[in-house]
mmCIF file with all atom_site columns, C-alpha atoms in Angstrom:
data_model
loop_
_atom_site.group_PDB
_atom_site.id
_atom_site.type_symbol
_atom_site.label_atom_id
_atom_site.label_alt_id
_atom_site.label_comp_id
_atom_site.label_asym_id
_atom_site.label_entity_id
_atom_site.label_seq_id
_atom_site.pdbx_PDB_ins_code
_atom_site.Cartn_x
_atom_site.Cartn_y
_atom_site.Cartn_z
_atom_site.occupancy
_atom_site.B_iso_or_equiv
_atom_site.pdbx_formal_charge
_atom_site.auth_seq_id
_atom_site.auth_comp_id
_atom_site.auth_asym_id
_atom_site.auth_atom_id
_atom_site.pdbx_PDB_model_num
ATOM 1   C CA . UNK Q 1 1   ? -13.945 -7.717  -6.065  1.00 70.00 ? 1   UNK Q CA 1
ATOM 2   C CA . UNK Q 1 2   ? -13.362 -5.397  -8.987  1.00 76.00 ? 2   UNK Q CA 1
ATOM 3   C CA . UNK Q 1 3   ? -13.960 -6.046  -12.689 1.00 82.00 ? 3   UNK Q CA 1
ATOM 4   C CA . UNK Q 1 4   ? -12.957 -3.788  -15.521 1.00 83.00 ? 4   UNK Q CA 1
ATOM 5   C CA . UNK Q 1 5   ? -13.206 -4.333  -19.283 1.00 88.00 ? 5   UNK Q CA 1
ATOM 6   C CA . UNK Q 1 6   ? -11.855 -2.203  -22.090 1.00 90.00 ? 6   UNK Q CA 1
ATOM 7   C CA . UNK Q 1 7   ? -12.159 -2.487  -25.854 1.00 94.00 ? 7   UNK Q CA 1
ATOM 8   C CA . UNK Q 1 8   ? -9.021  -3.923  -27.420 1.00 96.00 ? 8   UNK Q CA 1
ATOM 9   C CA . UNK Q 1 9   ? -9.325  -1.842  -30.591 1.00 96.00 ? 9   UNK Q CA 1
ATOM 10  C CA . UNK Q 1 10  ? -11.028 1.495   -29.843 1.00 94.00 ? 10  UNK Q CA 1
ATOM 11  C CA . UNK Q 1 11  ? -11.504 3.959   -32.707 1.00 93.00 ? 11  UNK Q CA 1
ATOM 12  C CA . UNK Q 1 12  ? -8.365  5.864   -33.622 1.00 94.00 ? 12  UNK Q CA 1
ATOM 13  C CA . UNK Q 1 13  ? -5.902  3.497   -31.957 1.00 93.00 ? 13  UNK Q CA 1
ATOM 14  C CA . UNK Q 1 14  ? -3.366  1.733   -34.164 1.00 95.00 ? 14  UNK Q CA 1
ATOM 15  C CA . UNK Q 1 15  ? -2.221  -0.865  -34.767 1.00 96.00 ? 15  UNK Q CA 1
ATOM 16  C CA . UNK Q 1 16  ? -5.359  -2.962  -34.392 1.00 96.00 ? 16  UNK Q CA 1
ATOM 17  C CA . UNK Q 1 17  ? -4.711  -6.133  -32.412 1.00 97.00 ? 17  UNK Q CA 1
ATOM 18  C CA . UNK Q 1 18  ? -5.890  -9.648  -33.193 1.00 97.00 ? 18  UNK Q CA 1
ATOM 19  C CA . UNK Q 1 19  ? -7.089  -12.113 -30.570 1.00 97.00 ? 19  UNK Q CA 1
ATOM 20  C CA . UNK Q 1 20  ? -3.886  -14.099 -31.168 1.00 97.00 ? 20  UNK Q CA 1
ATOM 21  C CA . UNK Q 1 21  ? -1.686  -11.059 -30.500 1.00 97.00 ? 21  UNK Q CA 1
ATOM 22  C CA . UNK Q 1 22  ? -3.552  -10.194 -27.309 1.00 97.00 ? 22  UNK Q CA 1
ATOM 23  C CA . UNK Q 1 23  ? -3.318  -13.821 -26.165 1.00 97.00 ? 23  UNK Q CA 1
ATOM 24  C CA . UNK Q 1 24  ? 0.441   -13.951 -26.830 1.00 96.00 ? 24  UNK Q CA 1
ATOM 25  C CA . UNK Q 1 25  ? 0.831   -10.711 -24.889 1.00 95.00 ? 25  UNK Q CA 1
ATOM 26  C CA . UNK Q 1 26  ? -1.057  -12.167 -21.918 1.00 96.00 ? 26  UNK Q CA 1
ATOM 27  C CA . UNK Q 1 27  ? 1.096   -15.280 -22.064 1.00 95.00 ? 27  UNK Q CA 1
ATOM 28  C CA . UNK Q 1 28  ? 4.252   -13.154 -22.111 1.00 94.00 ? 28  UNK Q CA 1
ATOM 29  C CA . UNK Q 1 29  ? 2.892   -11.121 -19.182 1.00 93.00 ? 29  UNK Q CA 1
ATOM 30  C CA . UNK Q 1 30  ? 2.385   -14.350 -17.237 1.00 95.00 ? 30  UNK Q CA 1
ATOM 31  C CA . UNK Q 1 31  ? 6.035   -15.271 -17.830 1.00 94.00 ? 31  UNK Q CA 1
ATOM 32  C CA . UNK Q 1 32  ? 7.429   -11.785 -17.060 1.00 94.00 ? 32  UNK Q CA 1
ATOM 33  C CA . UNK Q 1 33  ? 5.005   -9.061  -16.018 1.00 91.00 ? 33  UNK Q CA 1
ATOM 34  C CA . UNK Q 1 34  ? 7.539   -6.280  -15.461 1.00 92.00 ? 34  UNK Q CA 1
ATOM 35  C CA . UNK Q 1 35  ? 7.175   -4.774  -18.980 1.00 91.00 ? 35  UNK Q CA 1
ATOM 36  C CA . UNK Q 1 36  ? 3.377   -4.913  -18.650 1.00 89.00 ? 36  UNK Q CA 1
ATOM 37  C CA . UNK Q 1 37  ? 2.589   -3.881  -15.064 1.00 85.00 ? 37  UNK Q CA 1
ATOM 38  C CA . UNK Q 1 38  ? 3.621   -0.551  -13.574 1.00 82.00 ? 38  UNK Q CA 1
ATOM 39  C CA . UNK Q 1 39  ? 4.741   -1.008  -9.983  1.00 82.00 ? 39  UNK Q CA 1
ATOM 40  C CA . UNK Q 1 40  ? 6.067   -4.553  -10.449 1.00 88.00 ? 40  UNK Q CA 1
ATOM 41  C CA . UNK Q 1 41  ? 9.739   -4.670  -9.532  1.00 94.00 ? 41  UNK Q CA 1
ATOM 42  C CA . UNK Q 1 42  ? 10.359  -8.427  -9.464  1.00 96.00 ? 42  UNK Q CA 1
ATOM 43  C CA . UNK Q 1 43  ? 8.975   -11.292 -11.520 1.00 96.00 ? 43  UNK Q CA 1
ATOM 44  C CA . UNK Q 1 44  ? 10.950  -14.526 -11.280 1.00 97.00 ? 44  UNK Q CA 1
ATOM 45  C CA . UNK Q 1 45  ? 9.774   -17.623 -13.115 1.00 96.00 ? 45  UNK Q CA 1
ATOM 46  C CA . UNK Q 1 46  ? 10.124  -20.556 -10.736 1.00 96.00 ? 46  UNK Q CA 1
ATOM 47  C CA . UNK Q 1 47  ? 8.593   -23.286 -12.893 1.00 96.00 ? 47  UNK Q CA 1
ATOM 48  C CA . UNK Q 1 48  ? 6.598   -23.742 -16.082 1.00 96.00 ? 48  UNK Q CA 1
ATOM 49  C CA . UNK Q 1 49  ? 4.885   -26.991 -16.917 1.00 96.00 ? 49  UNK Q CA 1
ATOM 50  C CA . UNK Q 1 50  ? 2.408   -27.162 -19.802 1.00 95.00 ? 50  UNK Q CA 1
ATOM 51  C CA . UNK Q 1 51  ? -0.211  -24.476 -19.103 1.00 97.00 ? 51  UNK Q CA 1
ATOM 52  C CA . UNK Q 1 52  ? 0.842   -23.750 -15.495 1.00 98.00 ? 52  UNK Q CA 1
ATOM 53  C CA . UNK Q 1 53  ? 3.437   -21.231 -14.301 1.00 98.00 ? 53  UNK Q CA 1
ATOM 54  C CA . UNK Q 1 54  ? 4.732   -20.651 -10.785 1.00 98.00 ? 54  UNK Q CA 1
ATOM 55  C CA . UNK Q 1 55  ? 6.417   -17.293 -10.232 1.00 97.00 ? 55  UNK Q CA 1
ATOM 56  C CA . UNK Q 1 56  ? 7.513   -14.977 -7.455  1.00 97.00 ? 56  UNK Q CA 1
ATOM 57  C CA . UNK Q 1 57  ? 6.658   -11.295 -7.786  1.00 95.00 ? 57  UNK Q CA 1
ATOM 58  C CA . UNK Q 1 58  ? 7.047   -7.998  -5.984  1.00 93.00 ? 58  UNK Q CA 1
ATOM 59  C CA . UNK Q 1 59  ? 4.231   -5.569  -6.712  1.00 84.00 ? 59  UNK Q CA 1
ATOM 60  C CA . UNK Q 1 60  ? 3.812   -2.252  -4.898  1.00 78.00 ? 60  UNK Q CA 1
ATOM 61  C CA . UNK Q 1 61  ? 6.436   -3.407  -2.397  1.00 87.00 ? 61  UNK Q CA 1
ATOM 62  C CA . UNK Q 1 62  ? 4.619   -6.642  -1.520  1.00 85.00 ? 62  UNK Q CA 1
ATOM 63  C CA . UNK Q 1 63  ? 6.205   -9.975  -2.411  1.00 92.00 ? 63  UNK Q CA 1
ATOM 64  C CA . UNK Q 1 64  ? 4.139   -13.054 -3.209  1.00 92.00 ? 64  UNK Q CA 1
ATOM 65  C CA . UNK Q 1 65  ? 4.121   -16.290 -5.158  1.00 96.00 ? 65  UNK Q CA 1
ATOM 66  C CA . UNK Q 1 66  ? 1.543   -16.778 -7.878  1.00 96.00 ? 66  UNK Q CA 1
ATOM 67  C CA . UNK Q 1 67  ? 0.276   -19.903 -9.576  1.00 98.00 ? 67  UNK Q CA 1
ATOM 68  C CA . UNK Q 1 68  ? -0.802  -18.980 -13.100 1.00 98.00 ? 68  UNK Q CA 1
ATOM 69  C CA . UNK Q 1 69  ? -3.028  -21.145 -15.262 1.00 98.00 ? 69  UNK Q CA 1
ATOM 70  C CA . UNK Q 1 70  ? -3.319  -20.443 -18.993 1.00 98.00 ? 70  UNK Q CA 1
ATOM 71  C CA . UNK Q 1 71  ? -6.658  -21.332 -20.570 1.00 98.00 ? 71  UNK Q CA 1
ATOM 72  C CA . UNK Q 1 72  ? -5.653  -20.703 -24.189 1.00 96.00 ? 72  UNK Q CA 1
ATOM 73  C CA . UNK Q 1 73  ? -6.758  -18.612 -25.992 1.00 95.00 ? 73  UNK Q CA 1
ATOM 74  C CA . UNK Q 1 74  ? -9.285  -17.030 -23.625 1.00 96.00 ? 74  UNK Q CA 1
ATOM 75  C CA . UNK Q 1 75  ? -8.199  -16.633 -19.981 1.00 97.00 ? 75  UNK Q CA 1
ATOM 76  C CA . UNK Q 1 76  ? -5.160  -16.304 -17.752 1.00 97.00 ? 76  UNK Q CA 1
ATOM 77  C CA . UNK Q 1 77  ? -5.770  -16.858 -14.048 1.00 97.00 ? 77  UNK Q CA 1
ATOM 78  C CA . UNK Q 1 78  ? -3.297  -15.605 -11.437 1.00 95.00 ? 78  UNK Q CA 1
ATOM 79  C CA . UNK Q 1 79  ? -3.745  -17.067 -7.956  1.00 96.00 ? 79  UNK Q CA 1
ATOM 80  C CA . UNK Q 1 80  ? -1.673  -15.802 -5.054  1.00 93.00 ? 80  UNK Q CA 1
ATOM 81  C CA . UNK Q 1 81  ? -0.331  -18.729 -3.078  1.00 95.00 ? 81  UNK Q CA 1
ATOM 82  C CA . UNK Q 1 82  ? -0.717  -16.959 0.279   1.00 90.00 ? 82  UNK Q CA 1
ATOM 83  C CA . UNK Q 1 83  ? -4.501  -16.970 -0.132  1.00 87.00 ? 83  UNK Q CA 1
ATOM 84  C CA . UNK Q 1 84  ? -4.791  -13.194 -0.533  1.00 84.00 ? 84  UNK Q CA 1
ATOM 85  C CA . UNK Q 1 85  ? -6.500  -13.277 -3.897  1.00 88.00 ? 85  UNK Q CA 1
ATOM 86  C CA . UNK Q 1 86  ? -6.704  -13.948 -7.594  1.00 93.00 ? 86  UNK Q CA 1
ATOM 87  C CA . UNK Q 1 87  ? -6.841  -12.086 -10.884 1.00 91.00 ? 87  UNK Q CA 1
ATOM 88  C CA . UNK Q 1 88  ? -8.454  -13.244 -14.144 1.00 94.00 ? 88  UNK Q CA 1
ATOM 89  C CA . UNK Q 1 89  ? -7.555  -11.753 -17.538 1.00 94.00 ? 89  UNK Q CA 1
ATOM 90  C CA . UNK Q 1 90  ? -10.175 -12.669 -20.163 1.00 96.00 ? 90  UNK Q CA 1
ATOM 91  C CA . UNK Q 1 91  ? -10.340 -11.972 -23.892 1.00 97.00 ? 91  UNK Q CA 1
ATOM 92  C CA . UNK Q 1 92  ? -13.928 -11.907 -25.122 1.00 96.00 ? 92  UNK Q CA 1
ATOM 93  C CA . UNK Q 1 93  ? -15.990 -10.839 -28.096 1.00 95.00 ? 93  UNK Q CA 1
ATOM 94  C CA . UNK Q 1 94  ? -18.649 -8.142  -27.966 1.00 93.00 ? 94  UNK Q CA 1
ATOM 95  C CA . UNK Q 1 95  ? -20.828 -6.328  -30.472 1.00 92.00 ? 95  UNK Q CA 1
ATOM 96  C CA . UNK Q 1 96  ? -18.087 -3.678  -30.543 1.00 88.00 ? 96  UNK Q CA 1
ATOM 97  C CA . UNK Q 1 97  ? -15.203 -6.126  -31.086 1.00 95.00 ? 97  UNK Q CA 1
ATOM 98  C CA . UNK Q 1 98  ? -12.664 -7.700  -28.754 1.00 96.00 ? 98  UNK Q CA 1
ATOM 99  C CA . UNK Q 1 99  ? -12.671 -6.844  -25.052 1.00 96.00 ? 99  UNK Q CA 1
ATOM 100 C CA . UNK Q 1 100 ? -9.981  -7.426  -22.450 1.00 94.00 ? 100 UNK Q CA 1
ATOM 101 C CA . UNK Q 1 101 ? -11.457 -7.881  -18.978 1.00 91.00 ? 101 UNK Q CA 1
ATOM 102 C CA . UNK Q 1 102 ? -9.651  -8.082  -15.677 1.00 88.00 ? 102 UNK Q CA 1
ATOM 103 C CA . UNK Q 1 103 ? -11.388 -9.313  -12.542 1.00 88.00 ? 103 UNK Q CA 1
ATOM 104 C CA . UNK Q 1 104 ? -9.606  -8.876  -9.223  1.00 85.00 ? 104 UNK Q CA 1
ATOM 105 C CA . UNK Q 1 105 ? -10.566 -10.734 -6.054  1.00 83.00 ? 105 UNK Q CA 1
ATOM 106 C CA . UNK Q 1 106 ? -8.090  -9.454  -3.477  1.00 78.00 ? 106 UNK Q CA 1
ATOM 107 C CA . UNK Q 1 107 ? -8.130  -9.946  0.295   1.00 76.00 ? 107 UNK Q CA 1
ATOM 108 C CA . UNK Q 1 108 ? -6.202  -7.732  2.688   1.00 74.00 ? 108 UNK Q CA 1
ATOM 109 C CA . UNK Q 1 109 ? -4.691  -9.598  5.662   1.00 74.00 ? 109 UNK Q CA 1
ATOM 110 C CA . UNK Q 1 110 ? -5.624  -8.007  8.979   1.00 80.00 ? 110 UNK Q CA 1
ATOM 111 C CA . UNK Q 1 111 ? -8.582  -6.115  7.502   1.00 81.00 ? 111 UNK Q CA 1
ATOM 112 C CA . UNK Q 1 112 ? -12.101 -7.461  8.071   1.00 82.00 ? 112 UNK Q CA 1
ATOM 113 C CA . UNK Q 1 113 ? -14.017 -8.408  4.926   1.00 80.00 ? 113 UNK Q CA 1
ATOM 114 C CA . UNK Q 1 114 ? -16.866 -6.013  4.188   1.00 79.00 ? 114 UNK Q CA 1
ATOM 115 C CA . UNK Q 1 115 ? -15.496 -3.368  6.557   1.00 82.00 ? 115 UNK Q CA 1
ATOM 116 C CA . UNK Q 1 116 ? -15.075 0.317   5.743   1.00 85.00 ? 116 UNK Q CA 1
ATOM 117 C CA . UNK Q 1 117 ? -11.313 -0.273  6.001   1.00 84.00 ? 117 UNK Q CA 1
ATOM 118 C CA . UNK Q 1 118 ? -11.520 -2.958  3.311   1.00 77.00 ? 118 UNK Q CA 1
ATOM 119 C CA . UNK Q 1 119 ? -13.497 -0.602  1.054   1.00 77.00 ? 119 UNK Q CA 1
ATOM 120 C CA . UNK Q 1 120 ? -10.986 2.198   1.584   1.00 78.00 ? 120 UNK Q CA 1
ATOM 121 C CA . UNK Q 1 121 ? -8.023  -0.094  0.874   1.00 74.00 ? 121 UNK Q CA 1
ATOM 122 C CA . UNK Q 1 122 ? -9.734  -1.444  -2.263  1.00 73.00 ? 122 UNK Q CA 1
ATOM 123 C CA . UNK Q 1 123 ? -10.517 2.068   -3.469  1.00 72.00 ? 123 UNK Q CA 1
ATOM 124 C CA . UNK Q 1 124 ? -6.901  3.107   -2.939  1.00 71.00 ? 124 UNK Q CA 1
ATOM 125 C CA . UNK Q 1 125 ? -5.727  0.222   -5.156  1.00 71.00 ? 125 UNK Q CA 1
ATOM 126 C CA . UNK Q 1 126 ? -8.446  0.545   -7.810  1.00 71.00 ? 126 UNK Q CA 1
ATOM 127 C CA . UNK Q 1 127 ? -6.468  2.984   -9.953  1.00 74.00 ? 127 UNK Q CA 1
ATOM 128 C CA . UNK Q 1 128 ? -3.419  0.740   -10.080 1.00 71.00 ? 128 UNK Q CA 1
ATOM 129 C CA . UNK Q 1 129 ? -5.442  -2.311  -11.055 1.00 71.00 ? 129 UNK Q CA 1
ATOM 130 C CA . UNK Q 1 130 ? -7.559  -0.514  -13.657 1.00 72.00 ? 130 UNK Q CA 1
ATOM 131 C CA . UNK Q 1 131 ? -4.363  1.057   -15.007 1.00 76.00 ? 131 UNK Q CA 1
ATOM 132 C CA . UNK Q 1 132 ? -2.900  -2.418  -15.431 1.00 76.00 ? 132 UNK Q CA 1
ATOM 133 C CA . UNK Q 1 133 ? -5.594  -3.253  -18.002 1.00 78.00 ? 133 UNK Q CA 1
ATOM 134 C CA . UNK Q 1 134 ? -4.679  -0.298  -20.214 1.00 83.00 ? 134 UNK Q CA 1
ATOM 135 C CA . UNK Q 1 135 ? -0.945  -0.738  -19.646 1.00 86.00 ? 135 UNK Q CA 1
ATOM 136 C CA . UNK Q 1 136 ? -1.112  -4.365  -20.768 1.00 88.00 ? 136 UNK Q CA 1
ATOM 137 C CA . UNK Q 1 137 ? -2.831  -3.488  -24.046 1.00 92.00 ? 137 UNK Q CA 1
ATOM 138 C CA . UNK Q 1 138 ? -0.494  -0.534  -24.618 1.00 93.00 ? 138 UNK Q CA 1
ATOM 139 C CA . UNK Q 1 139 ? 2.552   -2.784  -24.220 1.00 94.00 ? 139 UNK Q CA 1
ATOM 140 C CA . UNK Q 1 140 ? 1.122   -5.426  -26.580 1.00 95.00 ? 140 UNK Q CA 1
ATOM 141 C CA . UNK Q 1 141 ? 0.275   -2.735  -29.133 1.00 96.00 ? 141 UNK Q CA 1
ATOM 142 C CA . UNK Q 1 142 ? 3.833   -1.327  -28.890 1.00 95.00 ? 142 UNK Q CA 1
ATOM 143 C CA . UNK Q 1 143 ? 5.314   -4.812  -29.367 1.00 95.00 ? 143 UNK Q CA 1
ATOM 144 C CA . UNK Q 1 144 ? 3.180   -5.298  -32.498 1.00 96.00 ? 144 UNK Q CA 1
ATOM 145 C CA . UNK Q 1 145 ? 4.191   -1.872  -33.834 1.00 96.00 ? 145 UNK Q CA 1
ATOM 146 C CA . UNK Q 1 146 ? 7.866   -2.674  -33.175 1.00 96.00 ? 146 UNK Q CA 1
ATOM 147 C CA . UNK Q 1 147 ? 7.590   -6.059  -34.942 1.00 94.00 ? 147 UNK Q CA 1
ATOM 148 C CA . UNK Q 1 148 ? 8.316   -7.983  -31.709 1.00 91.00 ? 148 UNK Q CA 1
ATOM 149 C CA . UNK Q 1 149 ? 4.944   -9.727  -31.732 1.00 87.00 ? 149 UNK Q CA 1
#
């Protein structure tokens, strides 16, 4: 499992984002992650009903279905339907302002849990997942600057 949190509005970064803008960005990412996630080449919405989305994605060459649950305006949970893991995106408040946290619980089929191989595979993916946090906020910030959000 990997967790990473970054400040939404660090010093010197403009425009400043509101909780509502970050939430709308996360909701848009749930519907179509391609503009938000480097390495995602497919994101097809299969079904949306109330606060639940079913989609099919291809990320880093691996295809999977995800069930996404929106817990407005705080958390988006992505659960892979093949049982290989989940990702939570959470907007929270801190003494330094808004934070966006991502927690990844990913399993690797064919690799024993707790093994050195699992650690090596996780370490090799860490950069991509941590990068996704920053890329998401950068895309939301660009959409706000462009008047799209």
